[in-house]
mmCIF file of C-alpha atoms in Angstrom:
data_model
loop_
_atom_site.group_PDB
_atom_site.id
_atom_site.type_symbol
_atom_site.label_atom_id
_atom_site.label_comp_id
_atom_site.label_asym_id
_atom_site.label_seq_id
_atom_site.Cartn_x
_atom_site.Cartn_y
_atom_site.Cartn_z
ATOM 1 C CA MET A 135 -11.879 -43.284 35.742
ATOM 2 C CA THR A 136 -14.607 -44.684 34.671
ATOM 3 C CA ALA A 137 -15.771 -44.516 31.007
ATOM 4 C CA ARG A 138 -18.819 -42.090 31.748
ATOM 5 C CA PRO A 139 -16.846 -39.467 34.019
ATOM 6 C CA ALA A 140 -14.151 -39.448 31.117
ATOM 7 C CA ARG A 141 -17.165 -38.908 28.682
ATOM 8 C CA ALA A 142 -18.748 -36.161 31.402
ATOM 9 C CA ASP A 143 -15.776 -34.263 31.516
ATOM 10 C CA ARG A 144 -15.000 -34.339 27.656
ATOM 11 C CA LEU A 145 -17.997 -33.394 26.803
ATOM 12 C CA ALA A 146 -17.841 -30.412 29.732
ATOM 13 C CA ALA A 147 -14.437 -29.377 27.950
ATOM 14 C CA ILE A 148 -16.054 -28.804 24.693
ATOM 15 C CA HIS A 149 -18.698 -26.791 25.519
ATOM 16 C CA GLU A 150 -16.475 -24.571 27.426
ATOM 17 C CA ARG A 151 -14.168 -23.896 24.145
ATOM 18 C CA CYS A 152 -16.938 -23.687 21.911
ATOM 19 C CA ALA A 153 -18.814 -21.169 23.713
ATOM 20 C CA ALA A 154 -15.605 -19.140 24.441
ATOM 21 C CA ALA A 155 -15.393 -18.989 20.456
ATOM 22 C CA ALA A 156 -18.740 -18.714 19.787
ATOM 23 C CA GLY A 157 -18.813 -15.344 22.374
ATOM 24 C CA GLY A 158 -21.896 -13.821 23.874
ATOM 25 C CA ARG A 159 -23.293 -15.036 27.101
ATOM 26 C CA TRP A 160 -24.189 -18.683 27.442
ATOM 27 C CA HIS A 161 -26.824 -20.460 29.674
ATOM 28 C CA SER A 162 -26.610 -24.091 29.312
ATOM 29 C CA TYR A 163 -27.656 -27.341 31.000
ATOM 30 C CA LEU A 164 -27.102 -30.671 29.460
ATOM 31 C CA THR A 165 -27.290 -34.298 31.244
ATOM 32 C CA LEU A 166 -25.532 -36.915 30.072
ATOM 33 C CA PHE A 167 -27.373 -41.029 31.438
ATOM 34 C CA GLY A 168 -29.424 -38.400 33.939
ATOM 35 C CA GLU A 169 -25.753 -36.742 35.024
ATOM 36 C CA ALA A 170 -25.361 -32.944 34.957
ATOM 37 C CA VAL A 171 -22.347 -32.786 32.684
ATOM 38 C CA VAL A 172 -23.009 -28.667 32.306
ATOM 39 C CA ASP A 173 -24.313 -26.336 34.188
ATOM 40 C CA VAL A 174 -23.629 -22.880 32.803
ATOM 41 C CA ASP A 175 -25.752 -19.821 34.299
ATOM 42 C CA PRO A 176 -29.319 -22.716 34.044
ATOM 43 C CA ASP A 177 -31.334 -19.928 35.940
ATOM 44 C CA ALA A 178 -31.025 -17.088 33.724
ATOM 45 C CA VAL A 179 -34.147 -15.285 32.363
ATOM 46 C CA VAL A 180 -33.838 -15.046 28.654
ATOM 47 C CA VAL A 181 -35.756 -14.756 25.394
ATOM 48 C CA ALA A 182 -36.639 -17.575 25.108
ATOM 49 C CA ALA A 183 -37.207 -17.290 21.322
ATOM 50 C CA SER A 184 -38.745 -20.787 19.221
ATOM 51 C CA VAL A 185 -37.496 -22.684 21.595
ATOM 52 C CA GLN A 186 -40.621 -21.804 23.301
ATOM 53 C CA LYS A 187 -42.460 -23.770 20.315
ATOM 54 C CA VAL A 188 -41.631 -26.797 22.139
ATOM 55 C CA ALA A 189 -43.342 -25.357 25.669
ATOM 56 C CA ILE A 190 -46.252 -24.099 23.341
ATOM 57 C CA ALA A 191 -46.973 -27.542 21.624
ATOM 58 C CA CYS A 192 -47.325 -29.236 24.739
ATOM 59 C CA ALA A 193 -49.794 -26.708 26.381
ATOM 60 C CA VAL A 194 -51.789 -27.874 23.034
ATOM 61 C CA LEU A 195 -51.525 -31.289 23.455
ATOM 62 C CA ALA A 196 -51.723 -31.385 27.196
ATOM 63 C CA ALA A 197 -55.426 -29.774 26.260
ATOM 64 C CA VAL A 198 -55.908 -32.587 23.894
ATOM 65 C CA ASP A 199 -55.597 -34.912 27.183
ATOM 66 C CA ARG A 200 -58.038 -32.812 29.530
ATOM 67 C CA GLY A 201 -60.454 -33.272 26.195
ATOM 68 C CA GLU A 202 -60.861 -29.683 26.164
ATOM 69 C CA LEU A 203 -59.142 -29.032 22.802
ATOM 70 C CA ALA A 204 -59.425 -32.187 19.438
ATOM 71 C CA LEU A 205 -55.868 -32.524 17.389
ATOM 72 C CA THR A 206 -58.982 -32.325 14.771
ATOM 73 C CA ASP A 207 -60.257 -28.323 16.021
ATOM 74 C CA THR A 208 -59.391 -25.756 13.015
ATOM 75 C CA VAL A 209 -59.041 -22.392 12.150
ATOM 76 C CA GLU A 210 -59.239 -20.559 9.858
ATOM 77 C CA LEU A 211 -55.911 -19.260 7.999
ATOM 78 C CA THR A 212 -56.426 -14.891 7.454
ATOM 79 C CA ALA A 213 -54.635 -12.726 6.120
ATOM 80 C CA GLU A 214 -54.341 -10.748 8.524
ATOM 81 C CA LEU A 215 -53.002 -13.940 10.844
ATOM 82 C CA VAL A 216 -50.503 -14.422 8.673
ATOM 83 C CA ALA A 217 -47.189 -13.617 10.511
ATOM 84 C CA ASP A 218 -43.575 -13.368 8.313
ATOM 85 C CA GLY A 219 -39.903 -14.761 8.927
ATOM 86 C CA THR A 220 -39.643 -18.655 9.548
ATOM 87 C CA GLY A 221 -42.163 -21.599 8.459
ATOM 88 C CA THR A 222 -44.123 -21.672 4.836
ATOM 89 C CA LEU A 223 -47.231 -20.742 5.630
ATOM 90 C CA HIS A 224 -46.839 -17.082 4.934
ATOM 91 C CA LEU A 225 -45.513 -18.071 1.492
ATOM 92 C CA GLN A 226 -48.978 -18.526 -0.127
ATOM 93 C CA ALA A 227 -50.266 -16.694 -2.703
ATOM 94 C CA ALA A 228 -54.088 -16.844 -1.132
ATOM 95 C CA PHE A 229 -55.632 -17.469 2.616
ATOM 96 C CA GLY A 230 -58.677 -18.722 3.859
ATOM 97 C CA ASP A 231 -57.459 -22.145 4.544
ATOM 98 C CA ARG A 232 -59.046 -24.107 7.626
ATOM 99 C CA LEU A 233 -56.020 -25.934 9.412
ATOM 100 C CA THR A 234 -56.562 -28.295 11.732
ATOM 101 C CA ALA A 235 -54.790 -27.882 15.313
ATOM 102 C CA ALA A 236 -52.987 -31.601 14.500
ATOM 103 C CA HIS A 237 -51.480 -29.601 11.086
ATOM 104 C CA LEU A 238 -50.244 -26.814 13.137
ATOM 105 C CA LEU A 239 -48.886 -28.443 15.850
ATOM 106 C CA VAL A 240 -46.638 -30.285 12.854
ATOM 107 C CA ALA A 241 -46.064 -26.843 11.329
ATOM 108 C CA LEU A 242 -45.018 -25.246 14.830
ATOM 109 C CA VAL A 243 -42.247 -27.191 15.672
ATOM 110 C CA THR A 244 -40.974 -28.469 12.504
ATOM 111 C CA GLY A 245 -40.947 -26.009 9.894
ATOM 112 C CA SER A 246 -41.106 -23.223 13.891
ATOM 113 C CA ASP A 247 -43.830 -21.939 11.666
ATOM 114 C CA ASN A 248 -44.913 -18.187 13.668
ATOM 115 C CA THR A 249 -48.172 -17.877 11.488
ATOM 116 C CA ALA A 250 -48.953 -21.596 13.295
ATOM 117 C CA VAL A 251 -48.329 -19.777 16.814
ATOM 118 C CA ARG A 252 -50.627 -17.234 15.814
ATOM 119 C CA LEU A 253 -53.047 -19.290 14.868
ATOM 120 C CA ILE A 254 -52.924 -21.815 17.997
ATOM 121 C CA GLY A 255 -53.659 -18.838 19.685
ATOM 122 C CA ARG A 256 -56.975 -19.047 18.123
ATOM 123 C CA LEU A 257 -57.811 -22.740 20.011
ATOM 124 C CA LEU A 258 -55.498 -22.075 23.279
ATOM 125 C CA PRO A 259 -55.369 -18.549 24.137
ATOM 126 C CA GLY A 260 -51.684 -17.115 26.085
ATOM 127 C CA PRO A 261 -53.167 -17.194 29.806
ATOM 128 C CA ARG A 262 -54.049 -20.725 29.198
ATOM 129 C CA ILE A 263 -51.156 -21.661 28.221
ATOM 130 C CA ASN A 264 -49.245 -19.892 30.911
ATOM 131 C CA ASP A 265 -52.007 -21.795 33.551
ATOM 132 C CA PHE A 266 -50.325 -25.467 32.242
ATOM 133 C CA LEU A 267 -46.907 -23.690 32.302
ATOM 134 C CA ALA A 268 -47.854 -22.498 36.173
ATOM 135 C CA ALA A 269 -49.184 -26.024 36.646
ATOM 136 C CA GLN A 270 -45.660 -28.040 35.744
ATOM 137 C CA GLY A 271 -43.788 -26.170 38.189
ATOM 138 C CA PHE A 272 -41.826 -23.340 35.938
ATOM 139 C CA ARG A 273 -41.937 -20.216 37.226
ATOM 140 C CA HIS A 274 -39.665 -18.121 34.142
ATOM 141 C CA THR A 275 -41.006 -19.902 31.407
ATOM 142 C CA ARG A 276 -44.109 -17.636 30.176
ATOM 143 C CA VAL A 277 -45.389 -16.841 26.712
ATOM 144 C CA GLN A 278 -46.864 -13.068 26.682
ATOM 145 C CA PRO A 279 -50.422 -12.383 25.847
ATOM 146 C CA LEU A 280 -50.635 -8.668 23.757
ATOM 147 C CA PRO A 281 -53.347 -6.780 26.664
ATOM 148 C CA ALA A 282 -55.216 -5.751 23.518
ATOM 149 C CA ASP A 283 -56.072 -9.736 22.880
ATOM 150 C CA GLU A 284 -55.132 -12.468 24.409
ATOM 151 C CA ARG A 285 -54.880 -14.995 21.689
ATOM 152 C CA ARG A 286 -52.436 -13.141 20.333
ATOM 153 C CA PHE A 287 -48.990 -13.590 22.342
ATOM 154 C CA PHE A 288 -45.245 -13.145 22.178
ATOM 155 C CA LEU A 289 -42.880 -16.349 22.619
ATOM 156 C CA GLY A 290 -41.728 -14.442 26.063
ATOM 157 C CA THR A 291 -39.040 -15.886 27.963
ATOM 158 C CA THR A 292 -37.684 -19.147 29.549
ATOM 159 C CA THR A 293 -34.248 -20.250 31.947
ATOM 160 C CA ALA A 294 -32.217 -23.398 30.556
ATOM 161 C CA ARG A 295 -33.134 -24.953 33.916
ATOM 162 C CA GLU A 296 -36.929 -25.080 32.803
ATOM 163 C CA THR A 297 -36.494 -25.972 29.330
ATOM 164 C CA HIS A 298 -34.397 -28.958 30.528
ATOM 165 C CA GLU A 299 -36.692 -30.174 32.973
ATOM 166 C CA LEU A 300 -39.820 -29.893 30.514
ATOM 167 C CA LEU A 301 -37.503 -31.780 28.111
ATOM 168 C CA ARG A 302 -36.756 -33.973 30.756
ATOM 169 C CA ARG A 303 -40.443 -35.259 31.091
ATOM 170 C CA LEU A 304 -41.413 -34.406 27.702
ATOM 171 C CA GLY A 305 -38.742 -37.308 26.923
ATOM 172 C CA SER A 306 -39.582 -39.976 29.893
ATOM 173 C CA GLY A 307 -43.137 -39.756 29.119
ATOM 174 C CA THR A 308 -44.496 -38.056 32.064
ATOM 175 C CA LEU A 309 -45.497 -34.839 30.807
ATOM 176 C CA LEU A 310 -48.116 -35.425 28.233
ATOM 177 C CA SER A 311 -50.174 -38.872 27.852
ATOM 178 C CA PRO A 312 -48.284 -41.558 25.440
ATOM 179 C CA ALA A 313 -49.997 -40.021 22.220
ATOM 180 C CA GLY A 314 -49.172 -36.810 22.684
ATOM 181 C CA THR A 315 -45.589 -36.937 23.519
ATOM 182 C CA GLY A 316 -45.155 -39.349 19.895
ATOM 183 C CA THR A 317 -46.667 -36.055 18.628
ATOM 184 C CA VAL A 318 -44.073 -33.605 19.977
ATOM 185 C CA LEU A 319 -41.426 -36.480 19.452
ATOM 186 C CA ARG A 320 -41.564 -37.227 15.982
ATOM 187 C CA ALA A 321 -41.855 -33.317 15.018
ATOM 188 C CA MET A 322 -38.226 -32.327 16.584
ATOM 189 C CA ARG A 323 -37.294 -35.713 15.521
ATOM 190 C CA TRP A 324 -37.911 -35.206 11.934
ATOM 191 C CA ALA A 325 -34.772 -33.893 9.765
ATOM 192 C CA GLN A 326 -36.298 -33.911 5.877
ATOM 193 C CA PRO A 327 -37.422 -31.372 6.097
ATOM 194 C CA GLY A 328 -36.179 -29.477 9.220
ATOM 195 C CA TYR A 329 -33.629 -28.369 11.127
ATOM 196 C CA CYS A 330 -30.146 -29.210 10.488
ATOM 197 C CA ASP A 331 -27.556 -26.515 10.436
ATOM 198 C CA GLY A 332 -26.770 -26.839 14.640
ATOM 199 C CA VAL A 333 -26.541 -29.639 16.383
ATOM 200 C CA ARG A 334 -27.192 -32.045 13.630
ATOM 201 C CA ARG A 335 -25.327 -30.560 10.876
ATOM 202 C CA ASP A 336 -21.959 -33.125 11.035
ATOM 203 C CA LEU A 337 -24.236 -35.985 11.740
ATOM 204 C CA PRO A 338 -25.040 -38.870 9.083
ATOM 205 C CA SER A 339 -28.752 -39.237 8.693
ATOM 206 C CA ALA A 340 -29.661 -42.648 11.142
ATOM 207 C CA GLN A 341 -27.684 -40.642 13.701
ATOM 208 C CA ARG A 342 -29.729 -37.625 12.887
ATOM 209 C CA ARG A 343 -33.136 -39.544 13.459
ATOM 210 C CA ARG A 344 -31.626 -39.749 16.816
ATOM 211 C CA VAL A 345 -31.804 -36.355 17.616
ATOM 212 C CA ALA A 346 -35.231 -34.658 18.566
ATOM 213 C CA VAL A 347 -34.479 -30.574 18.314
ATOM 214 C CA LYS A 348 -35.293 -27.391 18.383
ATOM 215 C CA HIS A 349 -33.765 -24.049 18.022
ATOM 216 C CA GLY A 350 -34.481 -20.905 18.146
ATOM 217 C CA ALA A 351 -33.176 -16.924 17.138
ATOM 218 C CA ASP A 352 -34.054 -13.465 17.410
ATOM 219 C CA GLU A 353 -31.974 -10.385 16.953
ATOM 220 C CA ASP A 354 -28.506 -11.465 19.322
ATOM 221 C CA CYS A 355 -29.945 -14.508 20.375
ATOM 222 C CA ARG A 356 -29.302 -18.593 18.951
ATOM 223 C CA HIS A 357 -30.808 -21.228 20.620
ATOM 224 C CA GLU A 358 -30.685 -25.358 20.353
ATOM 225 C CA VAL A 359 -32.412 -27.815 22.430
ATOM 226 C CA GLY A 360 -33.634 -31.180 22.738
ATOM 227 C CA ILE A 361 -32.571 -34.535 23.232
ATOM 228 C CA VAL A 362 -30.279 -36.928 22.264
ATOM 229 C CA PHE A 363 -31.797 -40.878 21.602
ATOM 230 C CA ASP A 364 -29.463 -44.074 22.476
ATOM 231 C CA ALA A 365 -29.027 -47.136 19.885
ATOM 232 C CA ASP A 366 -32.319 -48.380 20.960
ATOM 233 C CA ASP A 367 -34.001 -45.419 21.486
ATOM 234 C CA VAL A 368 -33.528 -44.760 24.501
ATOM 235 C CA PRO A 369 -33.004 -40.706 25.841
ATOM 236 C CA ALA A 370 -29.836 -40.422 26.569
ATOM 237 C CA ALA A 371 -28.647 -36.650 27.306
ATOM 238 C CA THR A 372 -30.785 -33.960 27.183
ATOM 239 C CA PHE A 373 -29.477 -30.911 26.364
ATOM 240 C CA VAL A 374 -30.176 -26.823 25.828
ATOM 241 C CA PHE A 375 -27.986 -24.326 24.936
ATOM 242 C CA LEU A 376 -29.467 -20.969 25.010
ATOM 243 C CA ALA A 377 -27.298 -17.726 23.995
ATOM 244 C CA ASP A 378 -27.250 -14.401 23.560
ATOM 245 C CA ARG A 379 -25.642 -10.797 23.166
ATOM 246 C CA LEU A 380 -23.923 -13.107 20.011
ATOM 247 C CA PRO A 381 -21.717 -11.456 17.823
ATOM 248 C CA ASP A 382 -22.976 -11.171 13.993
ATOM 249 C CA PRO A 383 -27.114 -10.739 15.031
ATOM 250 C CA ASP A 384 -27.851 -10.926 11.401
ATOM 251 C CA ASP A 385 -26.521 -13.732 10.284
ATOM 252 C CA TYR A 386 -29.101 -16.393 10.728
ATOM 253 C CA GLY A 387 -27.497 -19.262 8.711
ATOM 254 C CA GLY A 388 -24.850 -21.744 8.975
ATOM 255 C CA THR A 389 -22.231 -19.507 9.226
ATOM 256 C CA HIS A 390 -23.050 -17.711 12.501
ATOM 257 C CA PRO A 391 -20.286 -18.657 15.680
ATOM 258 C CA ALA A 392 -22.774 -19.557 17.586
ATOM 259 C CA VAL A 393 -24.571 -22.228 15.361
ATOM 260 C CA ARG A 394 -20.880 -23.913 14.354
ATOM 261 C CA ALA A 395 -20.267 -24.097 17.477
ATOM 262 C CA HIS A 396 -24.170 -26.043 18.097
ATOM 263 C CA ALA A 397 -22.877 -28.436 15.730
ATOM 264 C CA ARG A 398 -19.373 -29.443 17.169
ATOM 265 C CA LEU A 399 -21.035 -29.615 20.048
ATOM 266 C CA GLY A 400 -23.777 -32.247 18.210
ATOM 267 C CA ARG A 401 -20.897 -34.151 16.816
ATOM 268 C CA ALA A 402 -19.621 -35.029 20.843
ATOM 269 C CA LEU A 403 -23.131 -35.326 22.122
ATOM 270 C CA LEU A 404 -23.490 -38.273 19.608
ATOM 271 C CA ASP A 405 -20.002 -39.866 20.241
ATOM 272 C CA ALA A 406 -20.505 -39.213 24.181
ATOM 273 C CA VAL A 407 -23.632 -41.251 23.665
ATOM 274 C CA ASP A 408 -22.401 -44.267 22.190
ATOM 275 C CA GLY A 409 -19.016 -44.627 23.409
#
């Protein structure tokens, strides 16, 4: 048996053990050097939670590529657009700032900012985001516009297979322009500050910088998706771990069983990429 199939078998076995230990339903798709390693219920339509923010960022940057938006376009942060939850914009003591699209993209991807979602809706309404996703051939990855105001939307749904394909195209540079690709991947790879409870938890700093990640959590869902780069900075693995119906829905920290599973899988992924 060659080295790559051995690594693939080992990763598949680790995923199976981690998912069983965490409980819930897992919908996972993982490729290593272009080979499908984990393929578990990848076409189930699930609540996307904050992993959808990568798709939203790509839709905005595609509009920039087409000349319909500029990264310097601004929107006013008003009190009625503030959303609680993840991010930092809602922590301000006063509002009224004018924030650029460039600023909002970083807040959206690196900080998973819920207020940034509402502000981006002022620049690119939900139906136009969905038009972009449909044009890419995605059937189930959609935001959910509010009937009363199409510039407001919920994060909607996705599948593991479609999210994997979006990330694969992003990493290969075939989804956006080089500038747009770099914008998203820089934000996903930034770890100081950035999300490090899951896949990047047990990695030293140099290896953390090689992993582009986005996590999402909503009630009984804990998701983590991303790309692992090899030592030459080439995408080597693309992973999508979506899990719902999990225990401990009120635990949004690193102690959650699914987040612990992501940490074990992250260490295994880097070891597999590096041989």
